[in-house]
Short mmCIF file of C-alpha atoms in Angstrom, two decimals:
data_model
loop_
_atom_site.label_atom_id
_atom_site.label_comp_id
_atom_site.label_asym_id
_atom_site.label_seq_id
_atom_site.Cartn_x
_atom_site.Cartn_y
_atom_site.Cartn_z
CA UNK A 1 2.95 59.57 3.11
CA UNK A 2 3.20 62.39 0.47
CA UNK A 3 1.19 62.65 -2.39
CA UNK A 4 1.33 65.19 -5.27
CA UNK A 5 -2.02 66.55 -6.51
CA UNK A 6 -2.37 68.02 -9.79
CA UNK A 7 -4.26 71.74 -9.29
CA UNK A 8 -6.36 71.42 -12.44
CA UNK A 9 -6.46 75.85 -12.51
CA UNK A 10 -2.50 75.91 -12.87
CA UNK A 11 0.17 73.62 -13.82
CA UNK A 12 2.32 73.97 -10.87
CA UNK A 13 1.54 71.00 -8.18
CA UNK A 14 -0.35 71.63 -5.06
CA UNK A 15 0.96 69.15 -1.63
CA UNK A 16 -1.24 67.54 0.45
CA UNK A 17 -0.17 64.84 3.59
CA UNK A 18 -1.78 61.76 4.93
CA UNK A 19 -1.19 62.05 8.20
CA UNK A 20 -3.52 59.59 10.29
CA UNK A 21 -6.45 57.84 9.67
CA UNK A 22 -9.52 60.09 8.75
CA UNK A 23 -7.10 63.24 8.54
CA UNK A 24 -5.44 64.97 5.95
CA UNK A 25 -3.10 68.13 6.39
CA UNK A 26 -2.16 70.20 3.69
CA UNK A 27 1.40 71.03 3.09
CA UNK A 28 3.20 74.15 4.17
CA UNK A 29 3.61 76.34 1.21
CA UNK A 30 6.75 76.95 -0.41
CA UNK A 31 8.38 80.25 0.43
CA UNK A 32 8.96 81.76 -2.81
CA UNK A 33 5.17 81.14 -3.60
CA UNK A 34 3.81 83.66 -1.06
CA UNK A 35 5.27 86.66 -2.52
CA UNK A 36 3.22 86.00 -5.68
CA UNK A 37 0.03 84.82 -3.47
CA UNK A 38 0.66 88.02 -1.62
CA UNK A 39 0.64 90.63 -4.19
CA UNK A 40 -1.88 89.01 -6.19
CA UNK A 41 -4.21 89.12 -3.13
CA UNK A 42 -3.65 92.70 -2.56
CA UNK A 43 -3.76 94.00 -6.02
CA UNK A 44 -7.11 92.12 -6.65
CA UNK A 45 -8.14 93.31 -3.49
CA UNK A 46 -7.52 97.21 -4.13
CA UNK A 47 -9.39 96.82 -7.03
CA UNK A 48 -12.25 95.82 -5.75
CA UNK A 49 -11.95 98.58 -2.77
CA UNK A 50 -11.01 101.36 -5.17
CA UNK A 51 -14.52 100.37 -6.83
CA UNK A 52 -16.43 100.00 -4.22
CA UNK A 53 -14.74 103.30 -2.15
CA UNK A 54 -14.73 105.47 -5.16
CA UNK A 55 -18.95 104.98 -4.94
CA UNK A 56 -18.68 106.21 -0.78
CA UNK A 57 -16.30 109.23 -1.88
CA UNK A 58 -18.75 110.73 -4.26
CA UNK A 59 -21.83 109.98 -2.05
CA UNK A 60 -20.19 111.96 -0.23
CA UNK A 61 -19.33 114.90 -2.77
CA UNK A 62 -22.04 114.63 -5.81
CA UNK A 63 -24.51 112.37 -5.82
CA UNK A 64 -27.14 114.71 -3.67
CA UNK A 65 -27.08 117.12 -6.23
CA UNK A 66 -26.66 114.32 -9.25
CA UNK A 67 -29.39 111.92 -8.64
CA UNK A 68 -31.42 113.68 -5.74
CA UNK A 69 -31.14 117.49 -7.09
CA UNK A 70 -35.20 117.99 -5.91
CA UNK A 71 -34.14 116.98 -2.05
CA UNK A 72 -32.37 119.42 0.44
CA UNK A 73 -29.30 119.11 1.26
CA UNK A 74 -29.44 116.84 4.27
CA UNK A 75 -32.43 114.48 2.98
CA UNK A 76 -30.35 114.28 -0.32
CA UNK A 77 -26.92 113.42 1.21
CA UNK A 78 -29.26 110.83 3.58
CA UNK A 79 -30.70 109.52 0.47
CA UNK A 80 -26.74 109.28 -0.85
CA UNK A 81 -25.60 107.15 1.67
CA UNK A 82 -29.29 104.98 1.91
CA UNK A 83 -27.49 103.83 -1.63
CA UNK A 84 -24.49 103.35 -0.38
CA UNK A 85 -25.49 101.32 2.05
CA UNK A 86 -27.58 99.49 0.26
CA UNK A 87 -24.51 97.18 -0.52
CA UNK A 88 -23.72 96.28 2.56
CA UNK A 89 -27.17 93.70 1.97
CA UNK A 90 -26.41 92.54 -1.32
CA UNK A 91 -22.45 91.56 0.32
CA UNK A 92 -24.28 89.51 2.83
CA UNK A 93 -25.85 87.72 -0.17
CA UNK A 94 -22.51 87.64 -2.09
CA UNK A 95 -21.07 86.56 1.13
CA UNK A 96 -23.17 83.59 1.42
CA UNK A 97 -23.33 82.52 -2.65
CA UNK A 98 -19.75 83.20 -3.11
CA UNK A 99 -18.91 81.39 0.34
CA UNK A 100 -20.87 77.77 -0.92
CA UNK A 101 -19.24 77.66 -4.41
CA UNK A 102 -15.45 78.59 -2.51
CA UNK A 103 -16.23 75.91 0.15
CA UNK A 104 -17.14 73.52 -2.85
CA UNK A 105 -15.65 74.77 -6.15
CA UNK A 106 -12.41 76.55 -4.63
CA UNK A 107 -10.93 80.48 -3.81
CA UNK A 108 -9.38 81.24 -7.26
CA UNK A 109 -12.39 80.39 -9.98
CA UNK A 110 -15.09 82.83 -6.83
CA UNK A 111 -11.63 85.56 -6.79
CA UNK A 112 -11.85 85.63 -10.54
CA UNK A 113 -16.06 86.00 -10.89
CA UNK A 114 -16.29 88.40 -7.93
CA UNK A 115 -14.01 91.05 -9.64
CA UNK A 116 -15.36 90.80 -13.16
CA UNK A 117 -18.90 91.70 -11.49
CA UNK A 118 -17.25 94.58 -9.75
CA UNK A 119 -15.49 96.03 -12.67
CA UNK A 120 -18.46 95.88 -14.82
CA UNK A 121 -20.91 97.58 -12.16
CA UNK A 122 -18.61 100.04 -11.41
CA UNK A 123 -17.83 100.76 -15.51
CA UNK A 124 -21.30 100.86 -15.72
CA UNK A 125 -22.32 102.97 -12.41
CA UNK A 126 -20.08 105.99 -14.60
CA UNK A 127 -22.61 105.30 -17.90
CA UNK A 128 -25.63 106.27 -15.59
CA UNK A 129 -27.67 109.49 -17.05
CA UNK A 130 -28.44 111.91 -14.48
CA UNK A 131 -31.74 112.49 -12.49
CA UNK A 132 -32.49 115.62 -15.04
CA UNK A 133 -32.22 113.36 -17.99
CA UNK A 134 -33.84 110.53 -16.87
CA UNK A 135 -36.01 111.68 -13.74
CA UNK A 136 -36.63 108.56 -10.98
CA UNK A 137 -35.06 106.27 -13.22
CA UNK A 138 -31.34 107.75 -12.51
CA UNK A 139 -31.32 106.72 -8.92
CA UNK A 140 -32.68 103.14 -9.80
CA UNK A 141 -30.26 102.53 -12.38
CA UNK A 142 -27.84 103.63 -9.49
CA UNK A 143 -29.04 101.54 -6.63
CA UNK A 144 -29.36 98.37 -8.96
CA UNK A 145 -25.46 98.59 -10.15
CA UNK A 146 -24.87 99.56 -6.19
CA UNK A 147 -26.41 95.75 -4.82
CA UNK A 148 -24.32 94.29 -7.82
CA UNK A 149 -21.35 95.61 -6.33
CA UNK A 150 -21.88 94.36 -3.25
CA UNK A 151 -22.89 90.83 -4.50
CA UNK A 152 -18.90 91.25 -5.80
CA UNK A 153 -17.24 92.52 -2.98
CA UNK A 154 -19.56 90.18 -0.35
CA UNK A 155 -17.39 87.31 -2.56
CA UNK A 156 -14.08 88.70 -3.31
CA UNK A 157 -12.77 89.70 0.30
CA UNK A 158 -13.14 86.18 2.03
CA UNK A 159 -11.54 84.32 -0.99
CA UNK A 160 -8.68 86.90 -0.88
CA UNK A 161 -7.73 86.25 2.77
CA UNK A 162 -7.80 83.05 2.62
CA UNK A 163 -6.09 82.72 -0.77
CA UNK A 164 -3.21 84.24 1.75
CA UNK A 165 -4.34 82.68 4.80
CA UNK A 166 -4.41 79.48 3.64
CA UNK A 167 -1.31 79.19 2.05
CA UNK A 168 0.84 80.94 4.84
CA UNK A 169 3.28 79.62 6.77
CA UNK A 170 1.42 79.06 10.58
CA UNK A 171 4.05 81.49 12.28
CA UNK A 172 2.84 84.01 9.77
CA UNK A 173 -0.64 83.79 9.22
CA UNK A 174 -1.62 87.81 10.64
CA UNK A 175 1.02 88.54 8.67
CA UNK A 176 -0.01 87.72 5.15
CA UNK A 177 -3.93 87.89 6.60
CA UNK A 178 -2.70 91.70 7.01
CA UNK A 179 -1.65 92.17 3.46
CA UNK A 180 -5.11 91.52 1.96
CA UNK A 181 -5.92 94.30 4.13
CA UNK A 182 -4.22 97.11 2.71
CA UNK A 183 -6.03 96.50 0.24
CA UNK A 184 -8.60 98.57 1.96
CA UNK A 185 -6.71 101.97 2.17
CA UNK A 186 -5.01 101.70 -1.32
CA UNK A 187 -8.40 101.18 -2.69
CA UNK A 188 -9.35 104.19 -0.76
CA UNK A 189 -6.12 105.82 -1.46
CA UNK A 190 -6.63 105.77 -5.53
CA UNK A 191 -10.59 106.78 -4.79
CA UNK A 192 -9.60 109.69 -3.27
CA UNK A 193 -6.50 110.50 -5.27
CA UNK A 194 -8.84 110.57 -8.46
CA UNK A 195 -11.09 112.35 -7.20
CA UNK A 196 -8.94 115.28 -6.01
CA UNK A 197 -7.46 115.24 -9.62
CA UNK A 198 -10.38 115.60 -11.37
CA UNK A 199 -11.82 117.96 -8.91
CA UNK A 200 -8.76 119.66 -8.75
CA UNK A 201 -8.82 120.27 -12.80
CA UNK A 202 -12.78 120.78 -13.31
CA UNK A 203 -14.69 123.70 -12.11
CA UNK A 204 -18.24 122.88 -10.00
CA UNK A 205 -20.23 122.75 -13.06
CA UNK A 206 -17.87 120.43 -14.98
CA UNK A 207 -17.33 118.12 -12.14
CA UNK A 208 -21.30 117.22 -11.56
CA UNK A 209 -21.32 116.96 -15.43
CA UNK A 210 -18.87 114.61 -16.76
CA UNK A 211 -16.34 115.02 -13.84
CA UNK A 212 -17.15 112.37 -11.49
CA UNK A 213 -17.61 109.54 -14.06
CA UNK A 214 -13.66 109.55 -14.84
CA UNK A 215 -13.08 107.60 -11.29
CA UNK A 216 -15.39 105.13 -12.28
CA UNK A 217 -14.85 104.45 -16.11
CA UNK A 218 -10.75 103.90 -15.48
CA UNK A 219 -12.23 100.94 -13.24
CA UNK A 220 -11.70 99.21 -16.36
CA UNK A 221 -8.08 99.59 -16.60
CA UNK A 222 -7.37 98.07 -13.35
CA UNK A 223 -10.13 94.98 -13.17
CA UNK A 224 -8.06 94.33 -16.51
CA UNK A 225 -4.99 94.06 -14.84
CA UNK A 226 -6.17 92.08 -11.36
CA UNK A 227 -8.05 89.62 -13.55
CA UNK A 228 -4.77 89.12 -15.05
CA UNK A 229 -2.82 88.77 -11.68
CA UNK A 230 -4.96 86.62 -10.25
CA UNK A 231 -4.80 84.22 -13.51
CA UNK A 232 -1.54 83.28 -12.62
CA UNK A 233 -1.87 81.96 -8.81
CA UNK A 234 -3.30 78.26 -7.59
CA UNK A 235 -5.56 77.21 -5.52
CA UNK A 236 -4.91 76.45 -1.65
CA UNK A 237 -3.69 72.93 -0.54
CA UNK A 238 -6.08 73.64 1.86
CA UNK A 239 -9.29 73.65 0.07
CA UNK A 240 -7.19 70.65 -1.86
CA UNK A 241 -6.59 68.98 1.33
CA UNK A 242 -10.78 69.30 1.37
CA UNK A 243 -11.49 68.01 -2.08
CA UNK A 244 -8.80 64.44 -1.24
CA UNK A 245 -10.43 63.89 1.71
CA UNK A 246 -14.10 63.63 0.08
CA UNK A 247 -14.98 65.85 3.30
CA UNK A 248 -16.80 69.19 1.05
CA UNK A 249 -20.17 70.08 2.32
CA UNK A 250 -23.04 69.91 -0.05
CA UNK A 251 -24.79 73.19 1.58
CA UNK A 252 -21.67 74.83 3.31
CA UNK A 253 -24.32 77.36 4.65
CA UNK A 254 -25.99 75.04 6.56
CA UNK A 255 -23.09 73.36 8.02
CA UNK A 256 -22.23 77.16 9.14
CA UNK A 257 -24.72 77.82 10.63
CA UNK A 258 -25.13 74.25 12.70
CA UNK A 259 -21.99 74.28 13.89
CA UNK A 260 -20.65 77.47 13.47
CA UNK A 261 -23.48 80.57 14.42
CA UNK A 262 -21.64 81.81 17.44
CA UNK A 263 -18.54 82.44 15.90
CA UNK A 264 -20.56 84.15 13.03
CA UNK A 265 -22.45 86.27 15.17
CA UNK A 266 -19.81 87.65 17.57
CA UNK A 267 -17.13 87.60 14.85
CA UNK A 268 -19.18 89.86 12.90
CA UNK A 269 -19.90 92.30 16.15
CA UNK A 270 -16.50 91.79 17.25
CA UNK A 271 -15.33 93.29 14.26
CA UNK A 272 -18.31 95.84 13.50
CA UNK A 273 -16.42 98.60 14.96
CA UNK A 274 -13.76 98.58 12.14
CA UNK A 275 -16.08 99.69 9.80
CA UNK A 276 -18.11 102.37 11.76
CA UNK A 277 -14.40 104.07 12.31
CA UNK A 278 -12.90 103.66 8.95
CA UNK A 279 -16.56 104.89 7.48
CA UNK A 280 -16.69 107.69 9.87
CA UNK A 281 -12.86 108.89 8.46
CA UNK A 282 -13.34 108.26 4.61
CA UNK A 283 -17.37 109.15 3.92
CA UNK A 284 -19.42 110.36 7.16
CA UNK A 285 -15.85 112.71 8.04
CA UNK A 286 -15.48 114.14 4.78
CA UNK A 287 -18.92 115.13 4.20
CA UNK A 288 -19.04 116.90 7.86
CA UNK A 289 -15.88 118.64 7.28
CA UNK A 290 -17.51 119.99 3.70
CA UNK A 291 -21.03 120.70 4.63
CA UNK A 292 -20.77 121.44 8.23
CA UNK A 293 -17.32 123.04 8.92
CA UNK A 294 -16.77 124.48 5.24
CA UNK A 295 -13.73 123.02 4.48
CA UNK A 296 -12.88 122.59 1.10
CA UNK A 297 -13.33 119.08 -0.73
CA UNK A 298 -9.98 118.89 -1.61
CA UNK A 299 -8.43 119.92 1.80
CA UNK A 300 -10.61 116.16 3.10
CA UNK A 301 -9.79 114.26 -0.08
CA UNK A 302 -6.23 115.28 0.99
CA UNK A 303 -6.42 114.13 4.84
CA UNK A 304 -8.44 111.26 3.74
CA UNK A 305 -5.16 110.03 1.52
CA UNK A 306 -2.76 111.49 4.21
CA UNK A 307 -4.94 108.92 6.80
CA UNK A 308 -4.94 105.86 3.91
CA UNK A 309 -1.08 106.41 3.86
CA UNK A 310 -0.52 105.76 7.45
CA UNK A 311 -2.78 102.58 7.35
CA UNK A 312 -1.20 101.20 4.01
CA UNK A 313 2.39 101.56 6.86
CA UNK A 314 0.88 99.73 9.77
CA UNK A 315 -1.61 97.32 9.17
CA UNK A 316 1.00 95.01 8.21
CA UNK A 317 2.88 95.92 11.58
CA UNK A 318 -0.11 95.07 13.72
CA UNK A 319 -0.59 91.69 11.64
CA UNK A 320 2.80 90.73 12.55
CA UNK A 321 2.45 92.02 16.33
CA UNK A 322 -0.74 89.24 16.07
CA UNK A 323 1.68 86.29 14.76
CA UNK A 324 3.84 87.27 18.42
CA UNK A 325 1.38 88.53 20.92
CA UNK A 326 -1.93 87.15 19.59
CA UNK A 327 -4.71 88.16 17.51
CA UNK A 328 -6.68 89.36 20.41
CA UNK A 329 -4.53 91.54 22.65
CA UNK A 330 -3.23 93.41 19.37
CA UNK A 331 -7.71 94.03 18.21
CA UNK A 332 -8.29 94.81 21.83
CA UNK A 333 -5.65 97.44 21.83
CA UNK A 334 -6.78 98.51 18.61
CA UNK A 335 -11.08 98.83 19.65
CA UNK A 336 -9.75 100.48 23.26
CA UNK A 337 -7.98 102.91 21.57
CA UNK A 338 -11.08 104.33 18.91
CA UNK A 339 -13.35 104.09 22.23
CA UNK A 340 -10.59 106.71 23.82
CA UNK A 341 -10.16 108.58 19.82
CA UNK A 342 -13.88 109.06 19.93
CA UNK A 343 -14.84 112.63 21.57
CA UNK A 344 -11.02 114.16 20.65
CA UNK A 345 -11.36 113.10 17.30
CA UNK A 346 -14.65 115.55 16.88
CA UNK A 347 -13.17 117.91 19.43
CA UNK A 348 -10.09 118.14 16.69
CA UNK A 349 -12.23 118.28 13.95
CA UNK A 350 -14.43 121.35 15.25
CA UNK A 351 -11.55 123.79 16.07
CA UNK A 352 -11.75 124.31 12.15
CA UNK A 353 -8.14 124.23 11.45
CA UNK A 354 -7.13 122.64 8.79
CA UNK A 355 -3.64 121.16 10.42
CA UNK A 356 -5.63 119.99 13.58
CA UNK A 357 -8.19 118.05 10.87
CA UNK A 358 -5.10 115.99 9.94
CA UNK A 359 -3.69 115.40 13.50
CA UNK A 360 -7.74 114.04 14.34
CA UNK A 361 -7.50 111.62 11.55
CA UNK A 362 -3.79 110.37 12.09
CA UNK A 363 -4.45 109.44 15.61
CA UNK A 364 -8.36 107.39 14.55
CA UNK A 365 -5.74 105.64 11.58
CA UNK A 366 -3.60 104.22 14.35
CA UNK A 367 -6.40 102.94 16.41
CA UNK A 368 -8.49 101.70 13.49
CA UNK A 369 -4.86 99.93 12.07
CA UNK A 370 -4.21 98.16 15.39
CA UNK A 371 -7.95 96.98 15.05
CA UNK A 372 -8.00 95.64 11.35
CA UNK A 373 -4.66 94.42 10.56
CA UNK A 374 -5.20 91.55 12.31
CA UNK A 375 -8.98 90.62 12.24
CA UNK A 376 -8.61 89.17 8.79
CA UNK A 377 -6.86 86.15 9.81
CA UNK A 378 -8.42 85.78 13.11
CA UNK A 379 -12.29 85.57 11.78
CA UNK A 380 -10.48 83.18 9.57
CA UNK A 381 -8.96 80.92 12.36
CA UNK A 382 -12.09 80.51 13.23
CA UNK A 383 -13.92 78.71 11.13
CA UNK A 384 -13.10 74.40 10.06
CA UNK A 385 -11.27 74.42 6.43
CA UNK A 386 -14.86 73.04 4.98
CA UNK A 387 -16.81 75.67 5.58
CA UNK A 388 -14.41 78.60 6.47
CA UNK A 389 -15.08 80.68 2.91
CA UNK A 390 -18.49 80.54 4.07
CA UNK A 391 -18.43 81.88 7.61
CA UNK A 392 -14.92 84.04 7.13
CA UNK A 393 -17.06 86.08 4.75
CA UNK A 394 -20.64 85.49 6.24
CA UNK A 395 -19.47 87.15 9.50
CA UNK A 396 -17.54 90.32 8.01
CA UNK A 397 -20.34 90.85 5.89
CA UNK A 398 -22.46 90.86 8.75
CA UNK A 399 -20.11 93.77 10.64
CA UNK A 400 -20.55 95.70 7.43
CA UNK A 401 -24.03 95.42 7.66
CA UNK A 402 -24.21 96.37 11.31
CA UNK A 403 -21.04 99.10 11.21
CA UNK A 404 -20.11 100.45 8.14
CA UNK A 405 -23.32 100.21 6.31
CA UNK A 406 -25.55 101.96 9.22
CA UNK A 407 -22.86 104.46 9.96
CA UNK A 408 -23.21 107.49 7.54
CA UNK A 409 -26.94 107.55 7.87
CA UNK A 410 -26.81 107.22 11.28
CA UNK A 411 -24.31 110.25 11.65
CA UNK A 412 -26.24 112.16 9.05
CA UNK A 413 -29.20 111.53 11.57
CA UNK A 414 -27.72 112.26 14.69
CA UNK A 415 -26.20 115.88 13.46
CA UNK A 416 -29.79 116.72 12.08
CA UNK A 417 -31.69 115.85 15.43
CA UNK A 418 -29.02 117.44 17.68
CA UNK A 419 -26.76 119.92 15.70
CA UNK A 420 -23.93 118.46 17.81
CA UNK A 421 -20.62 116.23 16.83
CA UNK A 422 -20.45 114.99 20.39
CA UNK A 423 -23.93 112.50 19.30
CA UNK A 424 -21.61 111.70 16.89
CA UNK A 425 -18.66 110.38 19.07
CA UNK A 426 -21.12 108.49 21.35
CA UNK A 427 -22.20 106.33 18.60
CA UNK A 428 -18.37 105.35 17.78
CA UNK A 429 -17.91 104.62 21.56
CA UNK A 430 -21.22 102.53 21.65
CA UNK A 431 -19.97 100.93 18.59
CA UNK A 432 -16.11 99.70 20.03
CA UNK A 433 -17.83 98.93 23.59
CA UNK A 434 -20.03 96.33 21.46
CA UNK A 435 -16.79 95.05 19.71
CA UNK A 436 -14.77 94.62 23.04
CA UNK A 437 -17.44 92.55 24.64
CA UNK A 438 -18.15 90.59 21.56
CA UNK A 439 -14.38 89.76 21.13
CA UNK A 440 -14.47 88.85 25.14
CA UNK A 441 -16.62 86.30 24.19
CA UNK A 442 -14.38 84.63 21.52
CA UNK A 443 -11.16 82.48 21.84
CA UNK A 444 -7.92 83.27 21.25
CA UNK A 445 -7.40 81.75 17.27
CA UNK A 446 -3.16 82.17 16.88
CA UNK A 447 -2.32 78.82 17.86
CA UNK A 448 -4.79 76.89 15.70
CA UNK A 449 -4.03 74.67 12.81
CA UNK A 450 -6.22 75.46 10.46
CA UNK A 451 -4.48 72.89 7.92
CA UNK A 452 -6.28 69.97 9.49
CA UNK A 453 -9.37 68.76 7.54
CA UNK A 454 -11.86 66.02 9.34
CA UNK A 455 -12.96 63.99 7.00
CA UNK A 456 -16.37 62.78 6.34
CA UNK A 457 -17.53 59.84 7.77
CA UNK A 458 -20.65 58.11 6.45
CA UNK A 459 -22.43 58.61 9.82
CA UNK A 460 -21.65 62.37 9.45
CA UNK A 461 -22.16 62.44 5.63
CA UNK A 462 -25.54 62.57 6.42
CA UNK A 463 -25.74 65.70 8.91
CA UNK A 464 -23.93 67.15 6.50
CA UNK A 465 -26.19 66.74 3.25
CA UNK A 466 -29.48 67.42 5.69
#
């Protein structure tokens, strides 16, 4: 039996079947929907990585000399990225408050909340005096709008993949998974691009005056128009599929973590190497090429986009490799090849030519491509529809925390204590040996049906509620 459920957030129907007793399966989506699902996902999605990438790009450029002007250079820069970083906590918060109203409210009303937060932190992040104006003060202001960001972003991403995820067709789940993904190098893309514009048209005084706030004060121009994107999409006939069945969680967190811990933990180590390599290329890479080789900030803002472009081409190329060869052969491939990328990569970098610096970063895109196109949709396979905004975000928060939030301290660390790049490639091949063993240790998700939803039954109601 069919029935038609109204979506109370739109007034276009969402389809949910009765299928057998105690099961309900929501409908396969119709086609000309997911082109609007799609590009709503990724726009929303770039916002919220332009905002939170345009805060990495000028820890990497100004903020040593804006808020921590009475440091040296490499405490300062440390000090940079200790903010930066600081994030990376407050998303495994986000991850986990976002994750219990999306398992029991629903994707679009956390999508919509997550990016208002992130558009006003980052609005506000450009408003911040200086550390000469306002001494100690500066850098507090700065950290507190930094943990609100991540509070955003630790919400946004997992209601993004599976506002994709969930309404994709099952042959082309990595597909659409991959789409929310590019979100990640446009975002970085536009971050960049600003930033070489105004640097490009301010002089080194101007640009740690009034300079770098431009990136973050047009914020408000696009949160405006992804707010208004994501107005006009519905809710999944997944999480619809939930609400029918009467089988929500009360404390979705919980229920994670009873049932769910391993695939949290060695999702989120399985994927931890994506964000040591992409952090390496667009923050710890730029500030070594500028402090360390003495190449210009626009020649890295430049490779940087050059590296973004290649990504925004073949993410969605590996995601569709996933929906043919699996989710796992296409990440292995992808992990193998940044272990192999690791020492050539600095070995590029150090020959100090500029055109060699591009051919470095081109070959780590590929790798780090092959790697994240597809991991969006396979951390989502595999978590149950009741909890899966919960764990789907819990776990790539957690690589964040462990990769991409530990690596430009770490690298700022390991040049200062050895003075050599190579320390710098062994902690990129320690981090993709951890990934490949993690994702050993984890099924192969393609073939799942992630439509299914158990319902509760009373005996279960309460384990559930306990």
């Amino acid at each position: 039996m069919t029935t038609r459920t109204p979506d109370p957030t739109t007034p276009e129907p969402t389809t949910v079947e009765q299928t057998a007793p105690g099961k309900t399966v929501a409908a396969q989506p119709e086609p000309r929907k997911m082109r609007k699902i799609a590009v709503a996902s990724v726009i929303g999605t770039t916002v919220e990585w332009y905002d939170l990438f345009v805060f990495g790009t000028a820890s990497a450029l100004v903020f040593d000399k804006i808020f921590f002007p009475q440091l040296d250079g490499t405490i300062g820069t440390l000090l940079a990225f200790l903010t930066f970083a600081s994030a990376y906590l407050a998303r495994m918060v986000g991850a986990i408050l976002f994750g219990h109203f999306g398992d029991r409210v629903g994707r679009k009303s956390m999508l919509l909340t997550s990016l208002m937060m992130m558009g006003v932190a980052t609005f506000a992040i450009g408003l911040v005096p200086d550390y000469n104006t306002i001494g100690v003060a500066a850098p507090l202001i700065l950290l507190g709008l930094r943990v609100v960001q991540g509070l955003a972003l630790g919400g946004e991403w997992g209601g993004a993949v599976l506002m994709t995820v969930e309404h994709a067709p099952s042959h082309r789940r990595g597909f659409f998974g991959s789409m929310v993904q590019i979100g990640v190098p446009i975002g970085t893309l536009l971050a960049n691009a600003v930033f070489l514009v105004v640097a490009s048209n301010t002089d080194t005084a101007e640009l740690l005056s009034w300079g770098w706030r431009i990136p973050f004060l047009i914020s408000a121009v696009l949160v405006g128009v992804g707010i208004y994107i994501r107005l006009h999409i519905e809710e999944t006939s997944t999480f619809q599929a939930v609400r029918q069945a009467g089988a929500k969680a009360r404390i979705p967190f919980f229920v994670l973590m009873r049932q769910y811990w391993r695939q949290v933990l060695l999702g989120g180590v399985a994927t931890l190497s994506t964000g040591s390599t992409f952090t390496l290329m667009i923050t710890s890479g730029v500030s070594y090429g500028t402090q360390e080789l003495g190449h210009s900030k626009n020649l890295m803002l430049w490779v940087v986009m050059a590296s973004c472009a290649i990504a925004f081409t073949l993410i969605p190329l590996f995601g569709r490799l996933s929906d043919r060869f699996g989710r796992k052969p296409v990440i292995y491939a992808g992990i193998a090849a940044e272990a192999v990328l690791a020492f050539p990569f600095f070995w590029l970098l150090d020959t100090g030519s500029a055109s060699l610096v591009f051919v470095a970063y081109a070959l780590m895109t590929v790798a780090f491509a092959a790697n994240y196109g597809p991991i969006a949709t396979f951390l989502a396979e595999l978590f149950g529809t009741r909890v899966r905004y919960s764990g789907l975000s819990v776990a790539y928060m957690l690589s964040g925390l462990l990769g991409s939030a530990a690596t430009p301290a770490i690298t700022v660390g390991l040049l200062s204590l050895t003075g050599e790049s190579s320390s710098i490639a062994w902690y990129i091949l320690a981090a993709a040996l951890v990934s490949l063993i993690a994702l050993f240790l984890l099924s192969e998700t393609r073939f799942g049906n992630i439509d299914e939803v158990d319902a509760e039954s009373p005996s279960s109601h309460n384990e559930v509620n306990a």
